[in-house]
Amino acid sequence: RLETESEHEENPAGHVSDAPPLVNSKQPSEVHNLIGLHNIDLHRVTDASAILLQIFMFALTVLTPNTAFHKTLFVFNAAIWRIWYSVGIGYILNRQSTKKKWTRHFLKYGESTEEAWRQWKGSYHISMTLCYGSFIAATWKMYSFPGDWGYGLVLLKHVLGASLVALQLWTVISIYESLGEFGWFFGDFFFFDQAPKLTYSGIYRFLNNPERVIGLAGVWGAVLITGSSAIFFLAILSHILTLAFIQFVERPHMQKLYGRSLRRDSGLVKSLKRSLPPPLRQWQGSMDKMLQETADFVEDFIDAARPKFAAGMNTIVKDSTALFKGYPTRISITRVAPDLAGYDPKDYSLEIEGTPSSALARSQRTSGKEGETARSPPERRSEFKTLSFEYGAPVKVKWTAPLNHSKKDWVGLYMVADNASREATRVASQGRWVATNKEQFASATSDSGILISDTRVSGTTRRDGESEDFLSGEMEFAGDKLWWTTGVFEFRYHHNGKHNVMAISLPFEIRIGRFDEDDVEVDANGLIRGAVEDALLPVVRNCFDRDPDIAPNTVDEAFGGLVERNGKFAKRVVFAVHQMFGIEFATEVVQADGNVKNLAWRICNAKKVLHVLFEGEDDADDSEVLGVCCSVDGKEECLM
């Protein structure tokens, strides 16, 4: 496990820049809660924003006329906020449950898990406030004060509607009393470090999900009071989206945390089943069995039909291919230089040299996901070894050409997969090219990288059996002339300023080795921060083009000022860190840290945060499951 040195250094933060620790292994404090009138704090941005937005919405509701156009706008606004509250918030929670996306975003910018939790609570609170506030505003717009309370069922509808509203308010208060602040804001999506022990209490003694029915009683009360089809539409939309939220967001997360031990039937349902006469109970059991068998049949049918559908698509593709083969006529346009005649590609060659990638990077080409016969290193029948170079390290290219080669020849760097033709290059080099001779092109960067040009070499050194003399040269690709990603690449020698290919180098791979924390030496305190610094320093130097003005020579040396002014250097480091350690930072974090030592500290802390999150989630799978309320540190809280 990665640990920080904050416990062993005099600096309590463990960071040269006195940054706060990123990880908090305990559940958040409930001292400064959000929910409840007694918790309103106008010094807090969330509270002030929610109140100001509600005042603004109330003013719009009261001051705008009750025309059909304005009523439509208010109903549309309520629908949009309901969709965001259920679908948008649901998507965020789903991504947090499966990939910790919300927490990772704040770690990316060097923030802590506590800050991620606070920001989530604020976003959820404002979204919930605006969802229900916009619904109330739309209801107000669609409501007409009755002229005669004794006419028909007017009074009864108002009494029933007000009762349903009161029922929803009671339900919400009961849910909050059972769940607490932590459960109300879906805290179990964000903190997995303590395995919760579930118990049933409060409203959850009787209902598994009160939100399914009585949790939305108030919106149906508004339908009765207003008698509006538009409010009926909003109520239907709200109920459908709430059921979808429970089914696709809450239920999968609860199943992941607590497994199949979750209570299937609530206390109320069990009581109702026990009170049924024996014939009805038998009929109900038969219906449940039939529904289960039907669901299994549908799943089996879909699984069986999927290969047939796939085979059908393959058949369509084959028939289409055969049809096109019946019309083989094609037009081929090839760009050929007028003076290409007389030049033999055999007289051209390219050889490359670079800094070999680490042994760890080469060993990780085998991931363990292959078949048994593919997991061992391949047996080679020649002395050739795969060319694999360090990320960002300069690559030297040696070329040979005949004595009469064009002075406007040039060499470009490409991804192997970008060109289908070996005779002509069909994709732009995007600045990743170097001329063979100086001052032949108008581009100022064409000469950058030329080391040697047109050195005559005796034909006696040739290996192809020919005896004619030839010319050779050297060039170096570095900095902006490299690809700042991983993959397989090749160099192409082009003739006379055109794109006709005369020679292609051997393909080579750029690979960043994954940092293996189990295969490094720890320091006297049992920490591996030093190993992280050692692994990071050469990568950072490569990312900074090994420029002595900005590239550090030690882990304590500050980055040059150009790193802050030009974001490309930080972006290179961010990509390398993501590949090596699986941590994604923002470029501002690299610029703010200022040296390798600080960056290594932040990586260790971020790894620790994610380790706590995922380890806690795994531990929760083995927890004792009793219900939907949890006991943490001796206090009973409920999880949604």
XYZ file of C-alpha atoms in Angstrom:
640
model
C 0.000 0.000 0.000
C 1.258 3.475 -0.808
C 1.717 5.639 2.285
C 2.705 9.271 2.671
C 5.508 10.564 4.804
C 3.323 13.002 6.696
C 3.605 10.878 9.834
C 7.386 10.817 9.741
C 8.351 14.353 8.775
C 8.299 17.523 10.795
C 5.978 19.108 8.277
C 2.523 17.835 9.363
C 1.152 18.106 5.849
C 3.954 16.030 4.387
C 4.254 18.454 1.461
C 6.815 21.098 0.733
C 4.098 23.549 -0.201
C 2.093 22.880 3.010
C -0.854 21.450 1.093
C -3.580 19.709 3.101
C -3.700 15.917 3.170
C -5.856 14.495 0.404
C -7.228 11.456 2.169
C -9.586 11.140 5.085
C -10.278 7.562 6.045
C -13.245 8.447 8.259
C -16.747 9.474 7.377
C -17.271 13.254 7.176
C -18.132 15.328 10.208
C -21.789 16.228 10.824
C -21.068 19.420 12.752
C -22.105 21.800 9.953
C -25.081 20.109 8.290
C -27.154 21.445 5.397
C -30.679 20.146 5.947
C -33.076 21.918 8.298
C -34.012 25.514 9.084
C -31.748 25.513 12.145
C -28.764 24.642 9.904
C -29.179 27.583 7.505
C -25.936 29.571 7.369
C -25.906 32.590 5.076
C -22.112 32.637 5.227
C -22.186 29.346 3.317
C -22.379 29.640 -0.468
C -24.768 26.713 -0.818
C -27.348 28.161 1.595
C -27.088 31.681 0.232
C -27.400 30.444 -3.363
C -30.406 28.230 -2.595
C -32.259 31.057 -0.811
C -31.491 33.643 -3.507
C -32.616 31.255 -6.254
C -35.851 30.546 -4.407
C -36.519 34.271 -3.956
C -35.858 34.829 -7.639
C -38.212 32.002 -8.638
C -40.914 33.260 -6.256
C -40.619 36.774 -7.686
C -40.970 35.461 -11.239
C -44.003 33.430 -10.231
C -45.783 36.353 -8.608
C -44.806 39.143 -11.005
C -45.327 37.432 -14.364
C -48.838 37.342 -15.900
C -50.895 34.143 -15.958
C -50.946 33.825 -19.732
C -50.775 30.505 -21.559
C -47.246 31.322 -22.729
C -45.926 31.972 -19.208
C -47.696 28.917 -17.806
C -46.035 26.782 -20.480
C -42.638 28.214 -19.587
C -43.097 27.396 -15.899
C -44.223 23.842 -16.646
C -41.291 23.366 -19.036
C -38.894 24.726 -16.408
C -40.248 22.302 -13.802
C -39.887 19.378 -16.223
C -36.275 20.293 -17.013
C -35.318 20.499 -13.335
C -37.042 17.194 -12.589
C -35.147 15.501 -15.436
C -31.869 16.939 -14.168
C -32.638 15.942 -10.569
C -33.362 12.325 -11.508
C -31.341 11.669 -14.677
C -28.430 14.083 -14.262
C -27.864 13.437 -10.563
C -28.467 9.738 -11.157
C -25.767 9.620 -13.827
C -23.280 11.358 -11.526
C -23.997 8.892 -8.714
C -23.743 5.929 -11.077
C -20.328 7.089 -12.319
C -19.250 7.671 -8.724
C -20.400 4.192 -7.734
C -18.631 2.410 -10.583
C -15.578 4.584 -11.305
C -15.363 7.171 -8.471
C -15.555 9.853 -11.173
C -16.666 12.668 -8.840
C -13.894 12.003 -6.325
C -11.310 11.496 -9.070
C -12.185 14.895 -10.548
C -11.253 16.691 -7.335
C -8.162 14.563 -6.822
C -7.178 15.590 -10.341
C -6.968 19.201 -9.147
C -5.196 18.327 -5.905
C -8.294 18.583 -3.701
C -9.245 16.191 -0.900
C -12.075 13.709 -0.482
C -13.657 16.073 2.044
C -13.768 18.842 -0.557
C -15.331 16.454 -3.095
C -17.982 15.534 -0.508
C -18.746 19.185 0.321
C -19.100 20.132 -3.335
C -21.355 17.152 -3.969
C -23.613 18.063 -1.060
C -23.934 21.613 -2.358
C -24.725 20.507 -5.907
C -27.301 17.954 -4.768
C -28.934 20.368 -2.307
C -29.338 23.140 -4.872
C -30.624 20.684 -7.503
C -33.214 19.277 -5.089
C -34.301 22.764 -3.989
C -34.767 23.976 -7.561
C -36.541 20.765 -8.595
C -39.249 21.131 -5.985
C -39.245 24.932 -6.107
C -39.902 24.914 -9.859
C -42.709 22.359 -9.368
C -44.353 24.557 -6.730
C -44.025 27.570 -9.044
C -45.646 25.677 -11.924
C -48.416 24.492 -9.585
C -49.060 28.076 -8.460
C -49.304 29.237 -12.070
C -51.776 26.508 -12.976
C -53.925 26.960 -9.839
C -57.142 28.974 -9.928
C -58.746 30.035 -6.645
C -62.251 28.465 -6.530
C -65.163 30.884 -6.562
C -67.489 28.492 -4.719
C -65.960 26.068 -2.183
C -69.221 24.206 -1.883
C -69.507 23.371 -5.574
C -69.077 19.719 -6.422
C -65.933 18.074 -4.982
C -63.860 21.246 -4.753
C -63.481 21.215 -0.975
C -62.880 17.456 -0.843
C -60.143 17.699 -3.484
C -58.385 20.471 -1.534
C -58.583 18.507 1.714
C -57.276 15.314 0.105
C -54.584 17.228 -1.785
C -53.405 19.011 1.364
C -53.374 15.657 3.173
C -51.157 14.136 0.485
C -48.797 17.096 0.705
C -48.631 16.663 4.482
C -47.996 12.932 3.982
C -45.010 13.647 1.753
C -43.621 16.173 4.242
C -43.927 13.586 7.031
C -42.264 10.980 4.831
C -39.339 13.273 4.003
C -38.818 14.135 7.668
C -38.964 10.446 8.640
C -36.461 9.516 5.947
C -34.052 12.216 7.072
C -34.379 11.188 10.721
C -33.551 7.594 9.759
C -30.776 8.315 7.272
C -29.124 11.338 8.793
C -27.065 13.826 6.787
C -24.680 11.143 5.566
C -27.368 8.883 4.109
C -29.515 11.764 2.821
C -26.688 12.840 0.512
C -25.815 9.264 -0.564
C -22.667 9.157 1.547
C -22.162 5.453 0.896
C -21.391 6.359 -2.725
C -18.382 8.388 -1.533
C -16.993 6.703 1.587
C -16.356 2.958 1.626
C -13.673 2.775 4.302
C -15.968 1.381 7.002
C -18.168 -1.618 6.354
C -21.684 -0.531 7.352
C -23.851 -2.795 9.460
C -27.457 -2.411 8.378
C -30.444 -2.332 10.708
C -34.083 -1.485 10.158
C -35.474 1.502 12.025
C -37.921 4.350 11.605
C -39.946 4.372 8.431
C -37.721 1.654 6.962
C -39.192 -0.866 9.401
C -42.288 -0.831 7.212
C -41.083 0.176 3.716
C -37.917 -0.607 1.795
C -38.211 2.458 -0.454
C -40.684 5.047 0.870
C -39.921 7.236 -2.145
C -41.699 4.796 -4.446
C -45.206 5.839 -3.380
C -45.705 8.061 -0.362
C -42.436 9.883 -1.003
C -44.183 11.566 -3.952
C -47.644 11.886 -2.446
C -47.369 15.685 -2.503
C -47.106 15.945 -6.291
C -50.338 13.961 -6.632
C -51.862 16.232 -4.026
C -50.999 19.136 -6.316
C -52.795 17.324 -9.156
C -55.964 17.046 -7.057
C -55.827 20.672 -5.937
C -55.164 22.208 -9.363
C -57.055 19.744 -11.553
C -54.513 20.633 -14.274
C -53.418 18.230 -16.999
C -50.012 19.944 -17.083
C -49.428 19.222 -13.376
C -50.673 15.675 -13.979
C -47.966 15.355 -16.654
C -45.326 16.630 -14.195
C -46.538 14.175 -11.549
C -46.351 11.250 -13.988
C -42.879 12.366 -15.114
C -41.682 12.741 -11.512
C -42.934 9.315 -10.501
C -41.499 7.523 -13.530
C -38.101 9.173 -13.123
C -38.020 8.453 -9.388
C -38.774 4.772 -9.984
C -36.067 4.685 -12.665
C -33.607 6.325 -10.265
C -34.297 3.701 -7.610
C -34.066 0.845 -10.116
C -30.966 1.892 -12.052
C -28.947 3.909 -9.523
C -29.801 3.006 -5.944
C -30.549 -0.706 -6.346
C -27.334 -1.647 -8.261
C -25.230 0.238 -5.718
C -26.953 -1.435 -2.772
C -26.546 -4.832 -4.408
C -22.849 -4.122 -4.910
C -22.361 -3.041 -1.303
C -24.533 -5.572 0.498
C -25.023 -8.385 -1.972
C -28.149 -10.471 -2.239
C -28.781 -10.339 1.513
C -30.888 -7.223 1.129
C -34.426 -7.643 2.389
C -36.697 -8.635 -0.471
C -40.023 -7.721 1.132
C -40.625 -4.822 3.496
C -42.257 -5.251 6.896
C -45.578 -3.954 5.587
C -45.569 -6.348 2.628
C -44.763 -9.282 4.871
C -47.618 -8.365 7.211
C -50.044 -8.084 4.303
C -48.969 -11.447 2.925
C -49.434 -13.111 6.293
C -52.922 -11.624 6.602
C -54.074 -13.036 3.263
C -56.296 -16.136 3.213
C -54.435 -19.361 2.283
C -55.940 -19.542 -1.253
C -54.824 -15.991 -2.017
C -51.362 -16.613 -0.609
C -51.049 -19.691 -2.811
C -52.244 -17.698 -5.821
C -49.795 -14.906 -5.035
C -46.939 -17.410 -4.832
C -47.955 -18.914 -8.165
C -48.034 -15.451 -9.747
C -44.547 -14.655 -8.434
C -43.253 -17.944 -9.817
C -44.874 -17.305 -13.206
C -43.416 -13.796 -13.427
C -39.962 -15.102 -12.525
C -40.171 -17.871 -15.103
C -41.341 -15.349 -17.722
C -38.381 -13.073 -16.976
C -35.987 -16.035 -17.228
C -37.556 -17.063 -20.542
C -37.144 -13.561 -21.998
C -33.497 -13.442 -20.913
C -32.818 -16.884 -22.416
C -34.570 -15.879 -25.633
C -32.458 -12.728 -25.980
C -29.253 -14.677 -25.295
C -30.189 -17.300 -27.885
C -31.232 -14.729 -30.497
C -28.132 -12.567 -30.227
C -25.838 -14.941 -32.235
C -28.513 -15.281 -34.894
C -28.795 -11.541 -35.262
C -25.018 -11.308 -35.496
C -24.946 -14.053 -38.126
C -27.609 -12.191 -40.055
C -25.494 -9.037 -40.114
C -22.476 -11.018 -41.278
C -24.571 -12.492 -44.059
C -25.631 -9.008 -45.153
C -22.006 -7.850 -45.152
C -20.883 -10.863 -47.188
C -23.641 -10.368 -49.763
C -22.785 -6.680 -50.086
C -19.104 -7.496 -50.530
C -19.863 -10.001 -53.269
C -22.051 -7.412 -55.004
C -19.317 -4.802 -55.001
C -16.790 -7.326 -56.301
C -18.984 -7.658 -59.370
C -18.055 -4.060 -60.256
C -14.262 -3.953 -59.794
C -13.658 -0.739 -61.746
C -11.839 1.849 -59.678
C -9.923 5.080 -60.183
C -6.508 5.329 -58.570
C -4.738 8.676 -58.302
C -1.116 8.560 -57.260
C 1.098 11.583 -56.729
C 4.444 10.855 -58.424
C 7.336 13.283 -58.730
C 8.359 13.973 -62.370
C 11.995 13.227 -61.639
C 11.402 9.985 -59.742
C 12.604 7.884 -62.646
C 16.160 6.710 -62.230
C 16.057 6.490 -58.431
C 16.161 3.038 -56.867
C 14.587 2.706 -53.393
C 17.199 0.056 -52.617
C 19.799 2.820 -52.472
C 18.002 4.482 -49.536
C 17.899 3.315 -45.936
C 16.983 4.484 -42.437
C 18.378 3.332 -39.109
C 17.177 4.578 -35.726
C 18.669 4.855 -32.250
C 16.927 5.845 -29.024
C 16.873 5.413 -25.279
C 15.516 1.920 -24.637
C 12.450 1.739 -22.445
C 12.746 0.163 -19.020
C 12.770 -3.586 -18.542
C 9.513 -3.217 -16.608
C 7.824 -1.559 -19.575
C 8.946 -4.334 -21.880
C 7.824 -7.042 -19.472
C 4.354 -5.516 -19.218
C 3.615 -6.273 -22.850
C 2.254 -9.524 -21.445
C -0.682 -8.697 -19.205
C -1.888 -12.131 -18.104
C -5.110 -11.757 -20.079
C -3.775 -13.871 -22.930
C -4.095 -17.579 -23.439
C -1.650 -19.849 -21.654
C 0.611 -20.228 -24.683
C 0.839 -16.431 -25.163
C 1.838 -15.491 -21.613
C 5.502 -16.457 -21.903
C 8.013 -14.377 -23.927
C 7.876 -15.285 -27.632
C 10.476 -17.639 -29.001
C 12.697 -15.780 -31.481
C 14.274 -17.343 -34.536
C 16.587 -14.394 -35.236
C 18.689 -11.869 -33.355
C 16.180 -9.092 -33.951
C 14.705 -7.487 -30.830
C 11.627 -5.314 -30.695
C 12.562 -1.648 -30.654
C 11.005 0.029 -27.629
C 12.015 3.557 -26.590
C 11.319 5.823 -23.634
C 8.401 8.248 -23.735
C 9.665 11.689 -24.803
C 13.299 10.651 -25.256
C 15.027 11.987 -28.418
C 15.340 9.544 -31.324
C 18.342 9.705 -33.661
C 17.860 8.788 -37.338
C 20.714 7.803 -39.676
C 19.948 7.866 -43.375
C 21.728 6.828 -46.561
C 20.969 7.936 -50.134
C 22.634 7.858 -53.574
C 25.045 10.616 -54.610
C 22.428 12.262 -56.808
C 19.625 12.326 -54.264
C 17.497 15.451 -54.161
C 18.607 18.158 -51.711
C 14.945 18.592 -50.791
C 14.565 15.090 -49.421
C 13.079 14.887 -45.952
C 12.228 12.395 -43.213
C 8.897 12.325 -41.333
C 7.652 10.548 -38.226
C 4.288 8.748 -38.378
C 2.143 6.247 -36.589
C 2.343 2.908 -38.378
C -1.442 2.605 -38.531
C -1.837 6.025 -40.226
C -0.579 4.917 -43.644
C -1.939 2.058 -45.703
C 0.485 2.613 -48.600
C 4.199 1.846 -48.457
C 4.920 3.781 -51.652
C 3.393 7.157 -50.785
C 2.466 8.905 -47.556
C -1.162 10.047 -47.459
C -1.220 11.878 -44.130
C 0.353 15.153 -43.017
C 3.366 15.020 -40.714
C 2.058 17.924 -38.574
C 5.516 19.366 -38.108
C 7.180 16.073 -37.233
C 9.751 16.164 -40.030
C 13.368 17.149 -40.649
C 15.079 17.993 -43.946
C 18.170 16.082 -45.047
C 19.929 19.301 -46.090
C 19.882 22.762 -44.590
C 18.271 25.852 -46.138
C 16.201 23.937 -48.667
C 12.764 24.760 -47.289
C 11.098 28.011 -46.292
C 9.970 26.505 -42.989
C 12.038 27.687 -40.057
C 11.708 24.347 -38.274
C 12.772 22.153 -41.185
C 16.458 22.458 -40.312
C 15.922 21.895 -36.600
C 17.331 18.494 -35.766
C 19.897 18.176 -38.582
C 23.170 16.816 -37.181
C 25.124 15.679 -40.271
C 24.317 16.169 -43.961
C 25.658 14.539 -47.122
C 28.742 12.807 -45.796
C 30.301 10.751 -48.594
C 30.866 7.132 -47.693
C 32.936 4.639 -49.640
C 31.027 1.908 -51.424
C 33.252 -0.716 -49.853
C 31.206 -0.491 -46.686
C 27.949 -1.340 -48.419
C 26.180 -4.533 -47.390
C 24.005 -4.982 -50.480
C 26.813 -6.132 -52.754
C 27.061 -2.834 -54.666
C 30.298 -0.852 -54.855
C 29.113 2.676 -55.581
C 29.750 5.409 -53.036
C 26.791 6.923 -51.243
C 25.849 9.806 -48.959
C 24.773 9.569 -45.350
C 23.504 11.900 -42.678
C 22.083 12.069 -39.183
C 19.198 13.906 -37.616
C 17.503 13.971 -34.220
C 13.796 14.087 -33.484
C 13.052 15.684 -30.117
C 10.519 17.954 -28.444
C 7.683 19.020 -30.718
C 8.887 16.704 -33.472
C 7.924 13.656 -31.384
C 4.573 12.031 -30.739
C 3.612 12.636 -27.101
C 1.614 9.473 -26.727
C 2.228 5.739 -26.710
C 1.999 3.516 -29.758
C 3.978 2.073 -32.670
C 5.739 4.492 -35.023
C 7.997 4.596 -38.048
C 10.158 7.062 -39.983
C 9.673 7.614 -43.720
C 12.244 9.015 -46.131
C 10.574 11.161 -48.835
C 11.891 12.290 -52.216
C 12.296 15.868 -53.467
C 9.892 17.643 -51.135
C 7.041 15.356 -52.170
C 5.413 12.399 -50.429
C 6.877 9.533 -52.438
C 8.482 7.109 -49.997
C 12.001 5.872 -50.731
C 12.712 4.116 -47.401
C 10.897 3.174 -44.197
C 12.559 2.473 -40.869
C 11.856 -0.489 -38.663
C 8.752 0.110 -36.545
C 9.411 1.026 -32.939
C 7.233 1.255 -29.879
C 6.863 4.052 -27.351
C 5.747 2.572 -24.046
C 5.414 3.901 -20.512
C 5.925 1.240 -17.874
C 3.289 0.859 -15.177
C 4.757 1.605 -11.754
C 4.833 -1.642 -9.797
C 4.625 -0.763 -6.111
C 5.174 -4.408 -5.155
C 8.536 -4.544 -6.918
C 10.336 -1.491 -5.494
C 12.511 -0.900 -2.483
C 11.067 0.933 0.501
C 12.938 3.408 2.671
C 13.734 3.138 6.392
C 10.163 4.164 7.250
C 8.631 1.515 5.033
C 7.507 4.076 2.424
C 8.027 4.091 -1.326
C 7.915 7.816 -1.979
C 11.612 7.746 -2.862
C 10.965 5.067 -5.471
C 8.174 7.184 -6.942
C 10.536 10.174 -7.148
C 13.249 8.091 -8.862
C 10.780 6.725 -11.406
C 9.273 10.147 -12.048
C 12.429 12.259 -12.493
C 13.641 10.876 -15.883
C 10.099 10.970 -17.269
C 9.676 14.611 -16.251
C 13.028 15.487 -17.812
C 11.918 13.913 -21.089
C 8.616 15.779 -20.923
C 10.548 19.029 -20.597
C 12.630 18.210 -23.702
C 15.692 17.760 -21.459
C 16.039 21.518 -21.729
C 18.519 22.694 -19.045
C 16.485 25.880 -18.558
C 13.342 24.045 -17.405
C 14.153 20.334 -16.898
C 15.183 19.522 -13.299
C 18.302 17.501 -12.527
C 17.142 16.546 -9.020
C 13.794 15.948 -7.370
C 14.145 19.164 -5.350
C 15.053 21.417 -8.279
C 12.218 23.710 -9.334
C 10.705 23.555 -12.799
C 11.643 26.401 -15.107
C 9.291 29.344 -15.601
C 8.404 28.221 -19.117
C 6.474 25.280 -17.641
C 3.922 27.691 -16.168
C 3.694 29.804 -19.323
C 3.372 26.927 -21.783
C 0.849 24.288 -20.791
C 2.112 21.621 -23.203
C 4.884 20.561 -20.806
C 2.460 19.991 -17.934
C 0.091 18.098 -20.251
C 2.926 15.724 -21.167
C 3.600 15.047 -17.495
C -0.105 14.531 -16.777
C -0.299 11.874 -19.503
C 2.830 10.101 -18.262
C 1.612 10.098 -14.645
C -1.731 8.681 -15.744
C -0.010 5.864 -17.614
C 2.487 5.102 -14.842
C 0.349 5.410 -11.734
C -3.270 5.421 -12.945
C -3.809 8.913 -11.480
C -5.204 11.746 -13.601
C -4.213 15.263 -12.540
C -5.006 18.641 -14.021
C -2.162 20.533 -15.677
C -2.510 23.256 -13.036
C -1.517 20.729 -10.371
C 1.793 19.971 -12.083
C 2.505 23.662 -12.495
C 1.587 24.423 -8.892
C 3.688 21.620 -7.394
C 6.783 23.052 -9.062
C 9.162 20.126 -8.593
C 9.313 16.333 -8.729
C 9.317 15.903 -4.948
C 5.998 17.690 -4.516
C 4.484 15.845 -7.462
C 5.597 12.480 -6.056
C 4.007 13.381 -2.708
C 0.733 14.188 -4.432
C 0.793 10.929 -6.379
C 1.312 8.934 -3.173
C -1.583 10.697 -1.471
C -3.896 10.297 -4.462
C -3.044 6.598 -4.678
C -3.813 6.278 -0.990
C -7.194 7.986 -1.430
C -8.239 5.667 -4.253
C -6.874 2.651 -2.382
C -9.017 3.525 0.633
C -12.117 4.006 -1.541
C -11.809 0.740 -3.450
C -10.557 -1.292 -0.485
C -13.425 -0.032 1.651
C -15.885 -0.927 -1.075
C -14.516 -4.464 -1.223
C -14.683 -4.780 2.559
C -18.300 -3.632 2.480
C -19.193 -6.641 0.352
C -18.434 -8.892 3.323
C -20.338 -6.807 5.882
C -23.235 -8.148 7.919
C -26.422 -7.084 6.186
C -29.508 -6.474 8.293
C -31.379 -3.662 6.556
C -31.083 -0.168 5.176
C -29.713 1.650 8.241
C -26.048 1.419 9.255
C -24.167 1.599 12.529
C -20.895 3.526 12.260
C -18.710 4.334 15.291
C -21.557 3.364 17.585
C -24.041 5.704 15.908
C -26.976 4.419 13.932
C -27.341 5.874 10.470
C -29.217 4.675 7.427
C -27.993 4.473 3.858
C -30.138 5.173 0.832
